[in-house]
Amino acid sequence: MRDRIPAVGVAVLVFVLSAVLAEVCAIADEAGQVIQITAKRYEYNPNTITGKKGVPVVLEFTSLDRLHGFNCPGLGIRTDIAPGKAATLLLVPQKAGTFPFHCDNFCGSGHEDMTGTIVVTE
Ligand SMILES: [Cu+2]
């Protein structure tokens, strides 16, 4: 009896681990969608990003000139975008709607116009 308990414990552990692994794989599969976004004075391309509520998407940013920022307060995500270095964010939108984003690293006289929108559908 004593040595059956560890066996049950191991079986439970294996079960939990494989469930976790399956979940991670599922997320990785869904997150297979990578959206590439370039940033330069004073625009993002694309500047409209669409996604679906609950579906993970990877946003991959590249700067074509200088340091920019990406800040989407409505979805609680931000990153610096430094030249020569890809910046990635995993976005799993928890709500549908239209969420403006903007550059939050001052990059010149047109900085205020460096904006875009994330549209999340149900
Ligand atoms: Cu800027």
JSON list of C-alpha atoms and ligand atoms in Angstrom, two decimals:
[
{"chain": "A", "resi": 1, "resn": "MET", "atom": "CA", "xyz": [0.00, 0.00, 0.00]},
{"chain": "A", "resi": 2, "resn": "ARG", "atom": "CA", "xyz": [2.77, 2.38, 0.94]},
{"chain": "A", "resi": 3, "resn": "ASP", "atom": "CA", "xyz": [4.50, 2.19, -2.42]},
{"chain": "A", "resi": 4, "resn": "ARG", "atom": "CA", "xyz": [1.24, 2.56, -4.37]},
{"chain": "A", "resi": 5, "resn": "ILE", "atom": "CA", "xyz": [0.78, 6.11, -3.19]},
{"chain": "A", "resi": 6, "resn": "PRO", "atom": "CA", "xyz": [3.86, 7.44, -5.01]},
{"chain": "A", "resi": 7, "resn": "ALA", "atom": "CA", "xyz": [2.70, 5.60, -8.16]},
{"chain": "A", "resi": 8, "resn": "VAL", "atom": "CA", "xyz": [-0.66, 7.38, -7.99]},
{"chain": "A", "resi": 9, "resn": "GLY", "atom": "CA", "xyz": [1.15, 10.64, -7.30]},
{"chain": "A", "resi": 10, "resn": "VAL", "atom": "CA", "xyz": [3.35, 10.14, -10.36]},
{"chain": "A", "resi": 11, "resn": "ALA", "atom": "CA", "xyz": [0.32, 9.29, -12.51]},
{"chain": "A", "resi": 12, "resn": "VAL", "atom": "CA", "xyz": [-1.43, 12.48, -11.38]},
{"chain": "A", "resi": 13, "resn": "LEU", "atom": "CA", "xyz": [1.72, 14.51, -12.02]},
{"chain": "A", "resi": 14, "resn": "VAL", "atom": "CA", "xyz": [2.10, 13.05, -15.52]},
{"chain": "A", "resi": 15, "resn": "PHE", "atom": "CA", "xyz": [-1.57, 13.77, -16.21]},
{"chain": "A", "resi": 16, "resn": "VAL", "atom": "CA", "xyz": [-1.26, 17.38, -15.03]},
{"chain": "A", "resi": 17, "resn": "LEU", "atom": "CA", "xyz": [1.97, 17.92, -16.97]},
{"chain": "A", "resi": 18, "resn": "SER", "atom": "CA", "xyz": [0.52, 16.57, -20.21]},
{"chain": "A", "resi": 19, "resn": "ALA", "atom": "CA", "xyz": [-2.57, 18.74, -19.74]},
{"chain": "A", "resi": 20, "resn": "VAL", "atom": "CA", "xyz": [-0.34, 21.78, -19.24]},
{"chain": "A", "resi": 21, "resn": "LEU", "atom": "CA", "xyz": [1.76, 20.81, -22.25]},
{"chain": "A", "resi": 22, "resn": "ALA", "atom": "CA", "xyz": [-1.34, 20.39, -24.43]},
{"chain": "A", "resi": 23, "resn": "GLU", "atom": "CA", "xyz": [-2.53, 23.83, -23.32]},
{"chain": "A", "resi": 24, "resn": "VAL", "atom": "CA", "xyz": [0.84, 25.44, -24.09]},
{"chain": "A", "resi": 25, "resn": "CYS", "atom": "CA", "xyz": [0.87, 23.78, -27.53]},
{"chain": "A", "resi": 26, "resn": "ALA", "atom": "CA", "xyz": [-2.67, 25.00, -28.22]},
{"chain": "A", "resi": 27, "resn": "ILE", "atom": "CA", "xyz": [-1.69, 28.56, -27.30]},
{"chain": "A", "resi": 28, "resn": "ALA", "atom": "CA", "xyz": [1.48, 28.32, -29.42]},
{"chain": "A", "resi": 29, "resn": "ASP", "atom": "CA", "xyz": [-0.59, 27.08, -32.36]},
{"chain": "A", "resi": 30, "resn": "GLU", "atom": "CA", "xyz": [-3.11, 29.88, -32.07]},
{"chain": "A", "resi": 31, "resn": "ALA", "atom": "CA", "xyz": [-0.36, 32.40, -31.47]},
{"chain": "A", "resi": 32, "resn": "GLY", "atom": "CA", "xyz": [1.02, 31.24, -34.80]},
{"chain": "A", "resi": 33, "resn": "GLN", "atom": "CA", "xyz": [-0.46, 34.44, -36.16]},
{"chain": "A", "resi": 34, "resn": "VAL", "atom": "CA", "xyz": [2.28, 37.02, -36.12]},
{"chain": "A", "resi": 35, "resn": "ILE", "atom": "CA", "xyz": [1.51, 40.56, -37.22]},
{"chain": "A", "resi": 36, "resn": "GLN", "atom": "CA", "xyz": [4.54, 42.52, -38.33]},
{"chain": "A", "resi": 37, "resn": "ILE", "atom": "CA", "xyz": [4.36, 46.24, -37.73]},
{"chain": "A", "resi": 38, "resn": "THR", "atom": "CA", "xyz": [6.95, 48.77, -38.74]},
{"chain": "A", "resi": 39, "resn": "ALA", "atom": "CA", "xyz": [7.37, 52.10, -36.99]},
{"chain": "A", "resi": 40, "resn": "LYS", "atom": "CA", "xyz": [8.97, 55.19, -38.47]},
{"chain": "A", "resi": 41, "resn": "ARG", "atom": "CA", "xyz": [8.52, 58.96, -38.12]},
{"chain": "A", "resi": 42, "resn": "TYR", "atom": "CA", "xyz": [5.48, 59.38, -37.78]},
{"chain": "A", "resi": 43, "resn": "GLU", "atom": "CA", "xyz": [3.51, 56.29, -38.61]},
{"chain": "A", "resi": 44, "resn": "TYR", "atom": "CA", "xyz": [2.93, 52.65, -37.99]},
{"chain": "A", "resi": 45, "resn": "ASN", "atom": "CA", "xyz": [2.40, 50.28, -40.88]},
{"chain": "A", "resi": 46, "resn": "PRO", "atom": "CA", "xyz": [-0.15, 48.82, -40.67]},
{"chain": "A", "resi": 47, "resn": "ASN", "atom": "CA", "xyz": [-1.84, 51.34, -38.40]},
{"chain": "A", "resi": 48, "resn": "THR", "atom": "CA", "xyz": [-4.99, 49.27, -38.02]},
{"chain": "A", "resi": 49, "resn": "ILE", "atom": "CA", "xyz": [-4.58, 45.88, -36.40]},
{"chain": "A", "resi": 50, "resn": "THR", "atom": "CA", "xyz": [-7.48, 43.49, -36.17]},
{"chain": "A", "resi": 51, "resn": "GLY", "atom": "CA", "xyz": [-7.87, 40.58, -33.80]},
{"chain": "A", "resi": 52, "resn": "LYS", "atom": "CA", "xyz": [-10.43, 38.39, -32.17]},
{"chain": "A", "resi": 53, "resn": "LYS", "atom": "CA", "xyz": [-11.39, 38.33, -28.53]},
{"chain": "A", "resi": 54, "resn": "GLY", "atom": "CA", "xyz": [-9.55, 35.53, -26.73]},
{"chain": "A", "resi": 55, "resn": "VAL", "atom": "CA", "xyz": [-7.34, 34.62, -29.69]},
{"chain": "A", "resi": 56, "resn": "PRO", "atom": "CA", "xyz": [-3.63, 35.15, -29.04]},
{"chain": "A", "resi": 57, "resn": "VAL", "atom": "CA", "xyz": [-1.66, 37.10, -31.59]},
{"chain": "A", "resi": 58, "resn": "VAL", "atom": "CA", "xyz": [1.98, 38.09, -31.59]},
{"chain": "A", "resi": 59, "resn": "LEU", "atom": "CA", "xyz": [2.74, 41.69, -32.49]},
{"chain": "A", "resi": 60, "resn": "GLU", "atom": "CA", "xyz": [6.25, 42.09, -33.84]},
{"chain": "A", "resi": 61, "resn": "PHE", "atom": "CA", "xyz": [7.55, 45.65, -34.13]},
{"chain": "A", "resi": 62, "resn": "THR", "atom": "CA", "xyz": [10.52, 46.96, -36.04]},
{"chain": "A", "resi": 63, "resn": "SER", "atom": "CA", "xyz": [11.69, 50.56, -36.14]},
{"chain": "A", "resi": 64, "resn": "LEU", "atom": "CA", "xyz": [12.92, 51.89, -39.46]},
{"chain": "A", "resi": 65, "resn": "ASP", "atom": "CA", "xyz": [14.61, 54.95, -38.01]},
{"chain": "A", "resi": 66, "resn": "ARG", "atom": "CA", "xyz": [14.78, 55.84, -34.32]},
{"chain": "A", "resi": 67, "resn": "LEU", "atom": "CA", "xyz": [13.39, 54.89, -30.94]},
{"chain": "A", "resi": 68, "resn": "HIS", "atom": "CA", "xyz": [9.61, 54.79, -30.92]},
{"chain": "A", "resi": 69, "resn": "GLY", "atom": "CA", "xyz": [7.07, 53.43, -28.51]},
{"chain": "A", "resi": 70, "resn": "PHE", "atom": "CA", "xyz": [3.87, 51.47, -28.77]},
{"chain": "A", "resi": 71, "resn": "ASN", "atom": "CA", "xyz": [1.27, 52.06, -26.11]},
{"chain": "A", "resi": 72, "resn": "CYS", "atom": "CA", "xyz": [-2.29, 50.78, -26.16]},
{"chain": "A", "resi": 73, "resn": "PRO", "atom": "CA", "xyz": [-3.72, 51.74, -22.77]},
{"chain": "A", "resi": 74, "resn": "GLY", "atom": "CA", "xyz": [-7.14, 50.20, -23.49]},
{"chain": "A", "resi": 75, "resn": "LEU", "atom": "CA", "xyz": [-5.57, 46.76, -23.78]},
{"chain": "A", "resi": 76, "resn": "GLY", "atom": "CA", "xyz": [-2.80, 47.36, -21.25]},
{"chain": "A", "resi": 77, "resn": "ILE", "atom": "CA", "xyz": [0.13, 46.69, -23.56]},
{"chain": "A", "resi": 78, "resn": "ARG", "atom": "CA", "xyz": [3.21, 48.75, -24.38]},
{"chain": "A", "resi": 79, "resn": "THR", "atom": "CA", "xyz": [6.77, 48.34, -25.58]},
{"chain": "A", "resi": 80, "resn": "ASP", "atom": "CA", "xyz": [9.74, 50.34, -26.72]},
{"chain": "A", "resi": 81, "resn": "ILE", "atom": "CA", "xyz": [10.63, 49.92, -30.37]},
{"chain": "A", "resi": 82, "resn": "ALA", "atom": "CA", "xyz": [14.37, 50.44, -30.78]},
{"chain": "A", "resi": 83, "resn": "PRO", "atom": "CA", "xyz": [16.01, 50.41, -34.20]},
{"chain": "A", "resi": 84, "resn": "GLY", "atom": "CA", "xyz": [17.77, 47.19, -35.13]},
{"chain": "A", "resi": 85, "resn": "LYS", "atom": "CA", "xyz": [15.93, 45.14, -32.56]},
{"chain": "A", "resi": 86, "resn": "ALA", "atom": "CA", "xyz": [12.54, 43.46, -33.00]},
{"chain": "A", "resi": 87, "resn": "ALA", "atom": "CA", "xyz": [10.14, 44.01, -30.12]},
{"chain": "A", "resi": 88, "resn": "THR", "atom": "CA", "xyz": [7.39, 41.48, -29.61]},
{"chain": "A", "resi": 89, "resn": "LEU", "atom": "CA", "xyz": [4.21, 41.55, -27.58]},
{"chain": "A", "resi": 90, "resn": "LEU", "atom": "CA", "xyz": [1.80, 38.70, -27.02]},
{"chain": "A", "resi": 91, "resn": "LEU", "atom": "CA", "xyz": [-1.73, 40.04, -27.18]},
{"chain": "A", "resi": 92, "resn": "VAL", "atom": "CA", "xyz": [-4.68, 37.99, -25.97]},
{"chain": "A", "resi": 93, "resn": "PRO", "atom": "CA", "xyz": [-7.56, 40.48, -26.12]},
{"chain": "A", "resi": 94, "resn": "GLN", "atom": "CA", "xyz": [-10.01, 39.98, -23.28]},
{"chain": "A", "resi": 95, "resn": "LYS", "atom": "CA", "xyz": [-12.62, 42.38, -24.63]},
{"chain": "A", "resi": 96, "resn": "ALA", "atom": "CA", "xyz": [-14.01, 43.41, -27.98]},
{"chain": "A", "resi": 97, "resn": "GLY", "atom": "CA", "xyz": [-13.85, 47.02, -29.10]},
{"chain": "A", "resi": 98, "resn": "THR", "atom": "CA", "xyz": [-11.73, 49.66, -30.75]},
{"chain": "A", "resi": 99, "resn": "PHE", "atom": "CA", "xyz": [-8.57, 50.58, -28.91]},
{"chain": "A", "resi": 100, "resn": "PRO", "atom": "CA", "xyz": [-6.34, 53.47, -29.97]},
{"chain": "A", "resi": 101, "resn": "PHE", "atom": "CA", "xyz": [-2.57, 53.17, -29.64]},
{"chain": "A", "resi": 102, "resn": "HIS", "atom": "CA", "xyz": [0.15, 55.77, -29.93]},
{"chain": "A", "resi": 103, "resn": "CYS", "atom": "CA", "xyz": [3.88, 56.33, -29.83]},
{"chain": "A", "resi": 104, "resn": "ASP", "atom": "CA", "xyz": [4.95, 57.27, -26.32]},
{"chain": "A", "resi": 105, "resn": "ASN", "atom": "CA", "xyz": [8.61, 58.02, -26.98]},
{"chain": "A", "resi": 106, "resn": "PHE", "atom": "CA", "xyz": [8.92, 61.53, -28.34]},
{"chain": "A", "resi": 107, "resn": "CYS", "atom": "CA", "xyz": [10.31, 61.13, -31.86]},
{"chain": "A", "resi": 108, "resn": "GLY", "atom": "CA", "xyz": [9.97, 64.57, -33.48]},
{"chain": "A", "resi": 109, "resn": "SER", "atom": "CA", "xyz": [7.55, 67.24, -34.61]},
{"chain": "A", "resi": 110, "resn": "GLY", "atom": "CA", "xyz": [4.94, 64.78, -35.94]},
{"chain": "A", "resi": 111, "resn": "HIS", "atom": "CA", "xyz": [5.05, 62.57, -32.89]},
{"chain": "A", "resi": 112, "resn": "GLU", "atom": "CA", "xyz": [1.50, 63.39, -31.80]},
{"chain": "A", "resi": 113, "resn": "ASP", "atom": "CA", "xyz": [0.17, 62.02, -35.10]},
{"chain": "A", "resi": 114, "resn": "MET", "atom": "CA", "xyz": [1.86, 58.67, -34.66]},
{"chain": "A", "resi": 115, "resn": "THR", "atom": "CA", "xyz": [-1.23, 56.70, -33.80]},
{"chain": "A", "resi": 116, "resn": "GLY", "atom": "CA", "xyz": [-3.25, 53.68, -34.81]},
{"chain": "A", "resi": 117, "resn": "THR", "atom": "CA", "xyz": [-6.08, 51.41, -33.76]},
{"chain": "A", "resi": 118, "resn": "ILE", "atom": "CA", "xyz": [-6.51, 47.85, -32.61]},
{"chain": "A", "resi": 119, "resn": "VAL", "atom": "CA", "xyz": [-9.93, 46.48, -33.51]},
{"chain": "A", "resi": 120, "resn": "VAL", "atom": "CA", "xyz": [-11.01, 43.42, -31.55]},
{"chain": "A", "resi": 121, "resn": "THR", "atom": "CA", "xyz": [-14.07, 41.54, -32.72]},
{"chain": "A", "resi": 122, "resn": "GLU", "atom": "CA", "xyz": [-16.18, 39.06, -30.73]},
{"chain": "B", "resi": 1, "resn": "CU", "atom": "CU", "xyz": [6.89, 59.17, -31.50]}
]
